[in-house]
CSV table of C-alpha atoms in Angstrom, one decimal:
chain,number,residue,atom,x,y,z
B,11,MET,CA,0.0,0.0,0.0
B,12,GLU,CA,1.2,3.5,-0.7
B,13,ARG,CA,2.2,5.8,2.1
B,14,ARG,CA,-0.8,7.0,4.0
B,15,LEU,CA,-1.1,10.8,4.1
B,16,SER,CA,-1.5,12.5,7.5
B,17,LYS,CA,-5.1,12.9,8.5
B,18,CYS,CA,-6.4,16.4,9.1
B,19,ILE,CA,-8.1,15.5,12.4
B,20,HIS,CA,-6.8,14.0,15.7
B,21,PRO,CA,-8.7,10.9,16.6
B,22,PRO,CA,-11.7,10.9,19.0
B,23,ILE,CA,-9.7,9.3,21.8
B,24,TYR,CA,-8.4,12.8,22.6
B,25,GLY,CA,-11.8,14.4,22.8
B,26,ASN,CA,-15.4,14.0,23.9
B,27,LEU,CA,-17.3,13.5,20.7
B,28,ILE,CA,-17.3,11.4,17.5
B,29,THR,CA,-18.1,13.8,14.6
B,30,LEU,CA,-19.9,12.6,11.5
B,31,LEU,CA,-21.1,14.3,8.3
B,32,SER,CA,-23.5,12.7,5.9
B,33,ILE,CA,-24.6,13.9,2.4
B,34,ASP,CA,-27.6,12.4,0.5
B,35,GLY,CA,-27.8,11.5,-3.1
B,36,GLY,CA,-29.8,13.5,-5.6
B,37,GLY,CA,-28.0,14.3,-8.8
B,38,ILE,CA,-28.0,18.0,-9.8
B,39,ARG,CA,-29.8,18.7,-6.5
B,40,GLY,CA,-26.3,18.3,-4.9
B,41,ILE,CA,-26.3,22.0,-5.3
B,42,ILE,CA,-28.5,22.3,-2.1
B,43,PRO,CA,-26.0,20.4,0.2
B,44,GLY,CA,-23.3,22.6,-1.5
B,45,VAL,CA,-25.0,25.7,-0.2
B,46,ILE,CA,-25.4,24.3,3.3
B,47,LEU,CA,-21.9,23.0,3.5
B,48,ALA,CA,-20.4,26.3,2.4
B,49,ARG,CA,-22.3,28.1,5.2
B,50,LEU,CA,-21.0,25.5,7.8
B,51,GLU,CA,-17.4,25.9,6.6
B,52,SER,CA,-17.7,29.7,6.7
B,53,GLU,CA,-18.9,29.5,10.3
B,54,LEU,CA,-15.9,27.3,11.2
B,55,GLN,CA,-13.6,29.8,9.4
B,56,LYS,CA,-14.9,32.6,11.5
B,57,LEU,CA,-13.8,30.7,14.6
B,58,ASP,CA,-10.6,29.1,13.4
B,59,GLY,CA,-9.3,31.0,10.4
B,60,ASP,CA,-9.7,31.1,6.6
B,61,ASP,CA,-7.5,28.0,6.0
B,62,VAL,CA,-9.6,25.5,7.9
B,63,ARG,CA,-11.7,23.0,5.9
B,64,LEU,CA,-14.5,20.6,6.8
B,65,ALA,CA,-12.1,17.6,6.7
B,66,ASP,CA,-10.4,19.2,9.7
B,67,TYR,CA,-13.4,18.5,11.9
B,68,PHE,CA,-15.2,15.3,10.9
B,69,ASP,CA,-14.0,11.9,11.9
B,70,LEU,CA,-15.9,10.4,9.0
B,71,MET,CA,-17.7,11.9,6.0
B,72,ALA,CA,-20.3,9.7,4.2
B,73,GLY,CA,-21.9,10.5,0.9
B,74,THR,CA,-24.1,8.6,-1.6
B,75,SER,CA,-24.2,9.3,-5.3
B,76,THR,CA,-23.9,13.1,-5.8
B,77,GLY,CA,-23.1,13.2,-2.0
B,78,GLY,CA,-20.3,10.7,-2.7
B,79,LEU,CA,-18.8,13.1,-5.2
B,80,ILE,CA,-19.0,15.9,-2.7
B,81,THR,CA,-17.4,13.8,0.0
B,82,ALA,CA,-14.5,12.8,-2.3
B,83,MET,CA,-13.9,16.4,-3.3
B,84,LEU,CA,-13.9,17.6,0.3
B,85,ALA,CA,-11.7,14.8,1.6
B,86,ALA,CA,-9.2,14.1,-1.3
B,87,PRO,CA,-5.8,15.8,-1.0
B,88,ASN,CA,-4.4,18.4,-3.3
B,89,GLU,CA,-0.7,18.7,-4.2
B,90,ASN,CA,-0.1,20.4,-0.8
B,91,GLY,CA,-1.8,17.7,1.2
B,92,ARG,CA,-4.9,19.9,1.9
B,93,PRO,CA,-8.5,19.2,0.8
B,94,LEU,CA,-8.9,19.4,-3.0
B,95,PHE,CA,-12.0,21.6,-2.6
B,96,ALA,CA,-13.2,24.1,-0.2
B,97,ALA,CA,-17.0,23.8,0.5
B,98,LYS,CA,-17.6,27.2,-1.2
B,99,ASP,CA,-16.3,25.6,-4.5
B,100,ILE,CA,-19.0,22.9,-4.6
B,101,VAL,CA,-21.8,25.0,-6.0
B,102,PRO,CA,-19.6,26.5,-8.7
B,103,PHE,CA,-18.5,23.0,-9.7
B,104,TYR,CA,-22.1,22.0,-10.3
B,105,LEU,CA,-23.0,25.1,-12.1
B,106,LYS,CA,-20.0,24.7,-14.5
B,107,ASN,CA,-20.2,20.9,-15.0
B,108,GLY,CA,-23.9,20.1,-14.5
B,109,PRO,CA,-25.0,20.8,-18.1
B,110,GLN,CA,-22.3,18.5,-19.5
B,111,ILE,CA,-22.9,15.7,-17.0
B,112,PHE,CA,-26.7,15.9,-17.8
B,113,PRO,CA,-26.9,17.1,-21.4
B,114,HIS,CA,-30.4,17.6,-22.7
B,115,PRO,CA,-31.6,17.7,-26.3
B,116,SER,CA,-33.7,20.7,-27.2
B,117,GLY,CA,-36.4,21.5,-29.7
B,118,ILE,CA,-39.7,19.9,-30.7
B,119,LEU,CA,-38.2,16.4,-30.9
B,120,ALA,CA,-36.5,16.5,-27.5
B,121,TRP,CA,-39.0,14.4,-25.6
B,122,PRO,CA,-39.4,11.7,-28.2
B,123,LEU,CA,-35.7,11.5,-28.5
B,124,ARG,CA,-35.3,11.2,-24.8
B,125,ILE,CA,-37.9,8.4,-24.6
B,126,SER,CA,-36.2,6.5,-27.5
B,127,LYS,CA,-32.8,6.9,-25.8
B,128,VAL,CA,-34.0,5.5,-22.4
B,129,LEU,CA,-35.8,2.6,-24.0
B,130,THR,CA,-32.5,1.4,-25.6
B,131,GLY,CA,-30.1,2.3,-22.8
B,132,PRO,CA,-29.3,4.8,-20.1
B,133,ARG,CA,-30.2,8.5,-20.6
B,134,TYR,CA,-26.5,9.5,-20.4
B,135,ASP,CA,-23.4,7.7,-21.5
B,136,GLY,CA,-21.5,9.0,-18.5
B,137,LYS,CA,-18.3,9.8,-20.6
B,138,TYR,CA,-18.1,13.4,-19.4
B,139,LEU,CA,-18.6,12.4,-15.8
B,140,TYR,CA,-16.0,9.7,-16.1
B,141,LYS,CA,-13.3,12.0,-17.5
B,142,LEU,CA,-14.2,14.7,-15.0
B,143,MET,CA,-13.7,12.4,-12.1
B,144,ARG,CA,-10.5,10.9,-13.4
B,145,ASP,CA,-9.0,14.3,-14.2
B,146,LEU,CA,-10.1,15.7,-10.9
B,147,LEU,CA,-9.1,12.9,-8.6
B,148,GLY,CA,-6.2,11.4,-10.6
B,149,ASN,CA,-4.5,8.4,-9.0
B,150,THR,CA,-5.8,9.2,-5.5
B,151,LYS,CA,-7.0,6.1,-3.7
B,152,LEU,CA,-9.4,5.6,-0.8
B,153,HIS,CA,-6.7,5.3,1.8
B,154,GLN,CA,-5.3,8.7,0.9
B,155,THR,CA,-8.3,10.8,1.9
B,156,LEU,CA,-7.6,13.4,4.6
B,157,THR,CA,-10.3,12.1,6.9
B,158,SER,CA,-12.1,8.8,6.9
B,159,VAL,CA,-14.9,8.4,4.3
B,160,ALA,CA,-17.7,6.0,3.6
B,161,ILE,CA,-19.3,5.9,0.1
B,162,PRO,CA,-21.9,3.2,-0.7
B,163,ALA,CA,-22.7,1.5,-4.0
B,164,PHE,CA,-24.6,-1.6,-4.8
B,165,ASP,CA,-23.1,-4.7,-6.4
B,166,ILE,CA,-25.6,-6.2,-8.9
B,167,LYS,CA,-23.7,-9.4,-9.3
B,168,LYS,CA,-23.4,-10.1,-5.6
B,169,LEU,CA,-26.8,-8.5,-4.9
B,170,GLN,CA,-25.5,-6.7,-1.9
B,171,PRO,CA,-24.3,-3.2,-0.9
B,172,THR,CA,-20.6,-2.4,-1.3
B,173,VAL,CA,-19.4,0.3,1.1
B,174,PHE,CA,-16.1,1.9,0.2
B,175,SER,CA,-15.0,2.7,3.8
B,176,SER,CA,-11.6,3.9,5.0
B,177,TYR,CA,-12.1,1.6,8.0
B,178,GLU,CA,-12.6,-1.5,5.8
B,179,ILE,CA,-9.3,-1.3,3.9
B,180,PRO,CA,-7.3,-3.5,6.4
B,181,ILE,CA,-10.0,-6.2,6.2
B,182,ASN,CA,-10.6,-6.0,2.5
B,183,PRO,CA,-7.7,-4.4,0.5
B,184,GLY,CA,-9.8,-4.7,-2.7
B,185,THR,CA,-11.9,-1.8,-1.5
B,186,ASP,CA,-8.9,0.5,-1.6
B,187,ALA,CA,-9.8,1.6,-5.0
B,188,LEU,CA,-9.3,4.8,-7.0
B,189,LEU,CA,-11.6,7.6,-5.7
B,190,SER,CA,-12.6,8.2,-9.3
B,191,ASP,CA,-13.9,4.6,-9.7
B,192,ILE,CA,-15.7,4.9,-6.4
B,193,CYS,CA,-17.4,8.2,-7.4
B,194,ILE,CA,-18.4,6.8,-10.8
B,195,SER,CA,-19.8,3.7,-9.1
B,196,THR,CA,-21.9,5.5,-6.5
B,197,SER,CA,-23.4,7.8,-9.2
B,198,ALA,CA,-24.4,5.0,-11.6
B,199,ALA,CA,-28.1,5.5,-11.1
B,200,PRO,CA,-30.2,3.0,-13.1
B,201,THR,CA,-31.8,4.4,-16.2
B,202,TYR,CA,-29.6,7.5,-15.9
B,203,PHE,CA,-26.0,6.2,-16.2
B,204,PRO,CA,-24.5,2.9,-17.2
B,205,SER,CA,-23.7,0.3,-14.6
B,206,TYR,CA,-20.0,0.4,-13.8
B,207,TYR,CA,-17.4,-2.4,-13.7
B,208,PHE,CA,-13.9,-2.2,-12.5
B,209,LYS,CA,-11.3,-4.5,-11.0
B,210,ASN,CA,-8.9,-3.7,-8.1
B,211,ASN,CA,-6.4,-6.0,-6.4
B,212,GLU,CA,-8.0,-8.9,-8.3
B,213,GLU,CA,-11.4,-8.1,-6.8
B,214,GLU,CA,-14.2,-7.4,-9.3
B,215,PHE,CA,-17.0,-4.9,-8.8
B,216,ASN,CA,-20.2,-4.7,-10.8
B,217,LEU,CA,-21.8,-1.6,-9.3
B,218,ILE,CA,-24.8,0.8,-9.6
B,219,ASP,CA,-25.9,3.9,-7.6
B,220,GLY,CA,-25.4,3.8,-3.8
B,221,GLY,CA,-28.9,5.2,-3.5
B,222,ILE,CA,-30.4,1.7,-4.0
B,223,ALA,CA,-29.0,0.8,-0.6
B,224,ALA,CA,-28.5,4.1,1.3
B,225,ASN,CA,-29.7,7.3,-0.4
B,226,ASN,CA,-29.3,8.8,3.1
B,227,PRO,CA,-26.0,7.4,4.3
B,228,THR,CA,-26.2,8.6,7.9
B,229,LEU,CA,-26.6,5.1,9.2
B,230,VAL,CA,-23.7,3.9,7.1
B,231,ALA,CA,-21.5,6.5,8.8
B,232,ILE,CA,-22.8,5.5,12.3
B,233,ARG,CA,-22.3,1.8,11.5
B,234,GLU,CA,-18.7,2.2,10.3
B,235,VAL,CA,-17.8,4.0,13.6
B,236,THR,CA,-19.8,1.6,15.8
B,237,LYS,CA,-17.9,-1.3,14.2
B,238,GLN,CA,-14.6,0.3,15.2
B,239,ILE,CA,-15.8,0.7,18.8
B,240,MET,CA,-16.8,-2.9,18.9
B,241,LYS,CA,-13.4,-3.9,17.6
B,242,GLU,CA,-11.7,-1.7,20.3
B,243,ASN,CA,-10.0,0.5,17.8
B,244,PRO,CA,-7.5,2.5,19.9
B,245,ASP,CA,-8.6,5.7,18.1
B,246,PHE,CA,-11.9,5.5,20.0
B,247,SER,CA,-12.7,5.6,23.7
B,248,PRO,CA,-14.2,2.3,25.1
B,249,THR,CA,-17.9,2.8,25.3
B,250,ASP,CA,-21.2,1.0,24.7
B,251,PRO,CA,-21.5,0.5,21.0
B,252,LEU,CA,-25.2,1.2,21.2
B,253,ASP,CA,-24.7,4.5,23.0
B,254,TYR,CA,-25.1,7.4,20.5
B,255,THR,CA,-24.5,10.1,23.1
B,256,PRO,CA,-20.9,10.8,22.0
B,257,PHE,CA,-22.0,11.2,18.4
B,258,LEU,CA,-22.3,14.7,16.8
B,259,VAL,CA,-24.0,14.2,13.5
B,260,ILE,CA,-24.9,16.6,10.7
B,261,SER,CA,-27.0,15.0,7.9
B,262,ILE,CA,-27.6,17.1,4.8
B,263,GLY,CA,-30.4,16.2,2.3
B,264,SER,CA,-30.8,17.2,-1.3
B,265,GLY,CA,-34.5,18.0,-1.2
B,266,SER,CA,-37.6,16.3,-2.3
B,267,ASN,CA,-41.1,17.0,-3.5
B,268,ARG,CA,-43.0,15.2,-0.8
B,269,ARG,CA,-45.5,18.1,-0.5
B,270,GLU,CA,-46.4,18.1,-4.1
B,271,LYS,CA,-49.5,16.2,-5.4
B,272,LYS,CA,-48.8,12.6,-4.7
B,273,TYR,CA,-49.4,9.6,-6.9
B,274,ASP,CA,-52.3,7.4,-5.8
B,275,ALA,CA,-53.0,3.6,-6.0
B,276,LYS,CA,-55.9,4.0,-8.3
B,277,ALA,CA,-53.8,5.6,-11.0
B,278,SER,CA,-50.6,3.6,-10.4
B,279,SER,CA,-52.4,0.3,-10.4
B,280,LYS,CA,-52.8,0.7,-14.1
B,281,TRP,CA,-49.2,1.6,-14.8
B,282,GLY,CA,-46.9,-0.5,-17.0
B,283,LEU,CA,-43.2,-0.3,-17.3
B,284,ILE,CA,-43.2,3.0,-19.2
B,285,SER,CA,-45.3,4.8,-16.6
B,286,TRP,CA,-43.3,3.5,-13.6
B,287,LEU,CA,-40.1,4.8,-15.3
B,288,PHE,CA,-41.4,8.0,-17.0
B,289,GLU,CA,-44.7,9.2,-15.5
B,290,ASP,CA,-44.8,13.0,-15.5
B,291,ASN,CA,-41.3,13.1,-17.0
B,292,LYS,CA,-40.0,11.4,-13.8
B,293,SER,CA,-39.0,7.9,-12.7
B,294,PRO,CA,-41.5,7.2,-9.9
B,295,ILE,CA,-40.1,3.9,-9.0
B,296,LEU,CA,-36.6,5.4,-8.3
B,297,ASP,CA,-38.2,8.3,-6.5
B,298,PHE,CA,-40.1,5.9,-4.2
B,299,TYR,CA,-36.9,3.9,-3.4
B,300,GLY,CA,-34.9,7.0,-2.7
B,301,GLU,CA,-37.5,8.7,-0.6
B,302,ALA,CA,-38.3,5.6,1.4
B,303,SER,CA,-34.6,4.9,2.1
B,304,LYS,CA,-33.7,8.4,3.3
B,305,ALA,CA,-37.0,8.9,5.3
B,306,MET,CA,-36.5,5.6,7.2
B,307,VAL,CA,-33.0,6.4,8.1
B,308,ASP,CA,-33.9,9.8,9.5
B,309,TYR,CA,-36.8,8.3,11.4
B,310,HIS,CA,-34.5,5.7,13.0
B,311,ASN,CA,-32.0,8.3,14.0
B,312,ASN,CA,-34.6,10.5,15.6
B,313,VAL,CA,-35.9,7.6,17.6
B,314,VAL,CA,-32.5,6.7,18.9
B,315,PHE,CA,-31.2,10.2,19.6
B,316,GLN,CA,-34.4,11.2,21.3
B,317,ALA,CA,-34.4,8.0,23.4
B,318,LEU,CA,-30.9,8.8,24.6
B,319,HIS,CA,-31.9,12.5,25.2
B,320,SER,CA,-29.1,13.6,22.8
B,321,GLU,CA,-31.3,14.9,20.0
B,322,ASP,CA,-29.5,18.2,20.1
B,323,ASN,CA,-26.4,16.4,18.8
B,324,TYR,CA,-28.3,15.3,15.6
B,325,LEU,CA,-29.0,17.9,12.9
B,326,ARG,CA,-30.9,17.0,9.8
B,327,ILE,CA,-31.3,19.7,7.2
B,328,ASP,CA,-33.5,18.9,4.2
B,329,ASP,CA,-36.3,20.5,2.2
B,330,ASP,CA,-39.5,18.7,1.2
B,331,THR,CA,-41.0,21.6,-0.8
B,332,LEU,CA,-39.2,21.2,-4.1
B,333,THR,CA,-41.6,21.6,-7.1
B,334,GLY,CA,-41.4,21.0,-10.8
B,335,GLU,CA,-38.0,20.7,-12.4
B,336,MET,CA,-36.3,21.4,-9.0
B,337,ALA,CA,-37.3,17.9,-7.8
B,338,SER,CA,-35.6,16.3,-10.8
B,339,VAL,CA,-32.2,14.8,-10.5
B,340,ASP,CA,-31.0,15.7,-13.9
B,341,VAL,CA,-32.5,19.1,-15.1
B,342,SER,CA,-29.3,21.1,-15.5
B,343,THR,CA,-30.6,24.2,-17.1
B,344,GLY,CA,-29.2,27.5,-15.9
B,345,GLU,CA,-32.6,28.5,-14.6
B,346,ASN,CA,-33.2,25.3,-12.6
B,347,MET,CA,-29.7,25.4,-11.1
B,348,LYS,CA,-30.2,29.0,-10.0
B,349,ASN,CA,-33.5,28.0,-8.4
B,350,LEU,CA,-31.7,25.2,-6.5
B,351,VAL,CA,-29.1,27.7,-5.2
B,352,ASP,CA,-31.9,30.0,-4.1
B,353,LYS,CA,-33.7,27.0,-2.5
B,354,GLY,CA,-30.6,26.1,-0.5
B,355,GLU,CA,-30.1,29.7,0.7
B,356,LYS,CA,-33.8,29.9,1.8
B,357,LEU,CA,-33.4,26.6,3.5
B,358,LEU,CA,-30.8,28.2,5.8
B,359,ASP,CA,-33.5,30.6,7.0
B,360,LYS,CA,-36.0,28.0,7.7
B,361,THR,CA,-36.7,26.8,11.3
B,362,VAL,CA,-34.9,23.6,12.3
B,363,SER,CA,-37.4,20.7,11.9
B,364,ARG,CA,-37.6,17.3,13.4
B,365,ILE,CA,-39.8,14.3,12.6
B,366,ASN,CA,-42.8,13.8,14.9
B,367,LEU,CA,-42.4,10.1,16.0
B,368,ASP,CA,-46.2,9.7,16.2
B,369,SER,CA,-47.4,11.4,13.1
B,370,GLY,CA,-44.3,10.9,10.9
B,371,HIS,CA,-44.6,14.6,9.9
B,372,TYR,CA,-41.8,17.1,10.1
B,373,GLU,CA,-42.4,19.9,12.6
B,374,PRO,CA,-40.5,23.0,13.7
B,375,VAL,CA,-38.4,22.4,16.8
B,376,LYS,CA,-39.5,24.7,19.6
B,377,ASN,CA,-36.8,27.3,20.2
B,378,GLY,CA,-34.7,25.5,17.6
B,379,GLY,CA,-33.9,28.7,15.7
B,380,SER,CA,-33.1,28.7,12.0
B,381,ASN,CA,-30.9,26.1,10.2
B,382,ALA,CA,-28.2,28.8,9.8
B,383,GLU,CA,-28.3,29.3,13.6
B,384,ALA,CA,-28.1,25.6,14.1
B,385,LEU,CA,-25.0,25.4,11.8
B,386,GLN,CA,-23.4,28.2,13.8
B,387,ARG,CA,-24.0,26.2,17.1
B,388,PHE,CA,-22.6,23.0,15.6
B,389,ALA,CA,-19.6,24.9,14.2
B,390,LYS,CA,-18.8,26.1,17.8
B,391,LEU,CA,-19.1,22.5,19.0
B,392,LEU,CA,-16.9,21.2,16.2
B,393,SER,CA,-14.3,24.0,16.9
B,394,ASP,CA,-14.2,23.3,20.6
B,395,GLU,CA,-13.8,19.6,20.0
B,396,ARG,CA,-10.9,20.2,17.6
B,397,LYS,CA,-9.2,22.4,20.1
B,398,LEU,CA,-9.7,19.9,22.9
B,399,ARG,CA,-8.2,17.1,20.8
B,400,ARG,CA,-5.2,19.2,19.8
B,401,SER,CA,-4.5,20.1,23.4
B,402,ASN,CA,-4.7,16.5,24.5
B,403,SER,CA,-2.9,14.8,21.6
B,404,PRO,CA,0.8,14.0,22.2
B,405,THR,CA,1.4,14.7,18.5
B,406,ALA,CA,-0.2,18.2,18.5
């Protein structure tokens, strides 16, 4: 194995918390997490200086699909051994490359051409995305990230999830793949991009989008750390593996259209393959899988954190009011991308919400303040934890 680069963050054994960042999938809607993460990093910079980056504060960063791309960009090293991207660079990255990643035909024949294309293969050939990831990430491998990461995909040959996790490399060296291959794999959404095959250390991977298994990868992040506690990893303080109280978790969604007019059983009972894939210019079956996955993860986390009276250590920021093209994963017009930026900025002003465990509905948290204020509070907690670890670490 190549020499491991120094991590940006001192291990949790020298502090009080275990810090996790999770970023949902959602295609071009990755613009929304980009806006949120830029605000979080700016709050950290107010406390600790302009040079700090998110990788300096999180023990593990998890991302699915577009969230996996963001995770890699925030955790991969540049030539100076610092994160390749600052959080403020994420949105400009999408604005510049979105139209090439998701090219759309125009004119009167656009819709028939699109239908014809999807019936004979994926909507996009992925060539631009592949080249972009390879040019951006070069030969950087999983073990070289500046903090631990976890990026899920789904192996269609093994019929099981594959999680590319920094913690799994000693157990399964085959997962120590190129970050570019990992990003392409986690983004290979069925009907949108081709399935992706690659081979690493004699291990073969036949992968599609990580959203099939974990569109909201927060539990993936928690699982990876919990396994390390169970294995008595010396980086972590001995504790009950089921105790979430040391966890500080920020989970960022990419938005949904749950408040729009819903489909109903009477209409969908008559659908055939075409309708399940293309009704209202969307792919309902993929929407259902993605929404169910991320909603169940958030519900589980709320139950556990509330049961342990540590709900203030769990922040979920998402928006369920997307409408029209904003709810799509691949509409990359200038107007739609601008609307997504605006939606992300308005989301910062919204009151922190939490799921009601009885009704299943999201409700504003009493005295919770805005999402921007919550990020400011979490930034202070992250900054204090970083200072504590640096003061306690013998290598500081």
